[in-house]
C-alpha cells in the first residue's frame, strides 16, 4: 500500500459509506480510507450528510497511512483553499482611568452603588434593634 498511496498525495475517490463520524472513500477496487468528519470541510460540520452523498466523486488528500492495519486517513478539507477570515474592526474601549472617572461622576440610575449599600449595611450591623438574641 505504501507504494500506491503516500502521505500528501491527492487522489480522486468515491464515497462508499457515511457514518456520523466520517465518510468511507474508495480510492481503487481494493483500497478505501476514512475521511473523519473534521476533515470534510473548513469550519464546523454538524451533519456530514449535508456535505457528502454515497456515490459522490471527491478529491481527497492522504494524511496518514497505517501499514499494520492497512488504514488510510483522508482529508477533503486539505484539497480546498482556506476561506478568507474577515477581521471585524475592533471597538475602542475607554481607558481604565477614564472609565473609572466616568463611573464615579455618573449619577446613580435605578440601583444603588456598592459603596452606598456598604455604608447602609455597616449602619444596619451596628443597630441594636436588628441584632438577634
Coordinates of C-alpha atoms in Angstrom, one line a residue:
X1 CA 0.0 0.0 0.0
X2 CA 2.9 2.4 0.7
X3 CA 3.9 2.2 -2.9
X4 CA 0.5 3.1 -4.1
X5 CA -0.6 5.8 -1.6
X6 CA 1.8 8.2 0.1
X7 CA 1.1 10.8 2.6
X8 CA 0.5 14.1 0.8
X9 CA -0.8 12.7 -2.4
X10 CA -4.1 13.9 -3.8
X11 CA -6.4 11.3 -5.4
X12 CA -10.0 11.2 -6.7
X13 CA -12.2 8.8 -4.8
X14 CA -15.8 7.8 -4.5
X15 CA -17.8 8.0 -1.3
X16 CA -18.9 4.4 -0.4
X17 CA -20.4 4.9 3.0
X18 CA -21.3 7.6 5.5
X19 CA -21.3 7.4 9.3
X20 CA -21.9 10.1 11.9
X21 CA -18.1 10.3 12.5
X22 CA -17.0 10.4 8.9
X23 CA -17.2 9.0 5.3
X24 CA -15.5 6.0 3.7
X25 CA -14.0 6.8 0.3
X26 CA -12.8 4.1 -2.2
X27 CA -9.6 5.1 -3.9
X28 CA -9.5 2.0 -6.1
X29 CA -11.1 -1.5 -6.3
X30 CA -9.1 -2.8 -3.2
X31 CA -8.4 0.3 -1.1
X32 CA -10.6 2.7 0.8
X33 CA -9.9 5.2 3.6
X34 CA -11.8 7.3 6.1
X35 CA -12.4 11.0 5.9
X36 CA -13.1 12.0 9.5
X37 CA -15.9 14.5 10.0
X38 CA -13.4 17.2 11.0
X39 CA -11.7 16.7 7.6
X40 CA -14.7 17.2 5.4
X41 CA -14.6 21.0 5.0
X42 CA -13.3 24.1 6.7
X43 CA -15.4 25.1 9.7
X44 CA -17.8 23.0 11.9
X45 CA -19.7 20.1 10.4
X46 CA -22.8 19.2 12.4
X47 CA -24.2 16.7 9.9
X48 CA -21.9 15.1 7.4
X49 CA -24.9 14.2 5.2
X50 CA -25.3 17.9 4.4
X51 CA -21.9 17.8 2.6
X52 CA -21.5 14.3 1.2
X53 CA -23.6 11.7 -0.5
X54 CA -22.9 8.0 -1.2
X55 CA -21.6 7.6 -4.8
X56 CA -20.2 11.2 -4.9
X57 CA -16.8 11.7 -6.5
X58 CA -14.4 13.7 -4.3
X59 CA -10.8 14.7 -4.3
X60 CA -9.0 13.6 -1.2
X61 CA -5.5 14.0 0.2
X62 CA -3.8 11.2 2.0
X63 CA -3.0 12.5 5.5
X64 CA -1.9 9.2 7.2
X65 CA -1.1 5.6 6.2
X66 CA -1.1 2.8 8.8
X67 CA 0.9 -0.1 7.3
X68 CA 0.0 -2.6 10.0
X69 CA -3.8 -2.1 9.8
X70 CA -3.9 -1.0 6.2
X71 CA -6.0 2.0 7.1
X72 CA -5.7 5.3 5.3
X73 CA -6.6 8.7 6.8
X74 CA -8.0 11.1 4.2
X75 CA -9.0 14.7 4.0
X76 CA -11.2 16.6 1.7
X77 CA -10.6 19.8 3.5
X78 CA -6.9 19.7 2.7
X79 CA -7.8 19.9 -1.0
X80 CA -9.8 23.1 -0.6
X81 CA -8.4 26.6 -0.2
X82 CA -8.8 28.1 3.2
X83 CA -11.6 30.6 3.4
X84 CA -10.6 34.2 4.0
X85 CA -11.1 35.4 7.5
X86 CA -12.7 38.8 7.7
X87 CA -11.4 40.9 10.6
X88 CA -14.1 43.0 12.1
X89 CA -13.0 46.4 13.2
X90 CA -12.2 46.4 16.9
X91 CA -14.3 48.6 19.1
X92 CA -12.4 51.2 21.0
X93 CA -12.7 50.7 24.7
X94 CA -12.3 53.6 27.1
X95 CA -9.1 53.8 29.1
X96 CA -9.4 52.3 32.6
X97 CA -8.8 55.7 34.3
X98 CA -11.4 57.4 32.1
X99 CA -13.9 54.6 32.7
X100 CA -13.4 54.7 36.5
X101 CA -13.8 58.5 36.5
X102 CA -17.0 58.2 34.4
X103 CA -18.4 55.7 36.9
X104 CA -17.6 57.9 39.9
X105 CA -19.1 61.0 38.3
X106 CA -22.2 59.3 37.0
X107 CA -25.5 59.9 38.8
X108 CA -27.0 56.8 40.3
X109 CA -29.6 55.4 38.0
X110 CA -32.0 52.8 39.3
X111 CA -29.7 50.8 41.6
X112 CA -27.6 52.0 44.5
X113 CA -23.9 51.7 44.0
X114 CA -22.0 49.2 46.1
X115 CA -20.3 52.0 48.1
X116 CA -23.7 53.3 49.2
X117 CA -25.0 49.8 50.0
X118 CA -21.9 49.1 52.0
X119 CA -22.4 52.1 54.2
X120 CA -26.0 51.1 54.7
X121 CA -25.0 47.5 55.7
X122 CA -22.4 48.8 58.2
X123 CA -25.1 51.0 59.8
X124 CA -27.5 48.1 60.0
X125 CA -24.9 45.8 61.6
X126 CA -24.4 48.3 64.4
X127 CA -28.1 48.8 65.2
X128 CA -29.0 47.1 68.4
X129 CA -32.7 46.6 67.5
X130 CA -31.6 44.5 64.5
X131 CA -29.2 42.2 66.4
X132 CA -30.8 38.8 67.0
X133 CA -30.7 37.5 70.6

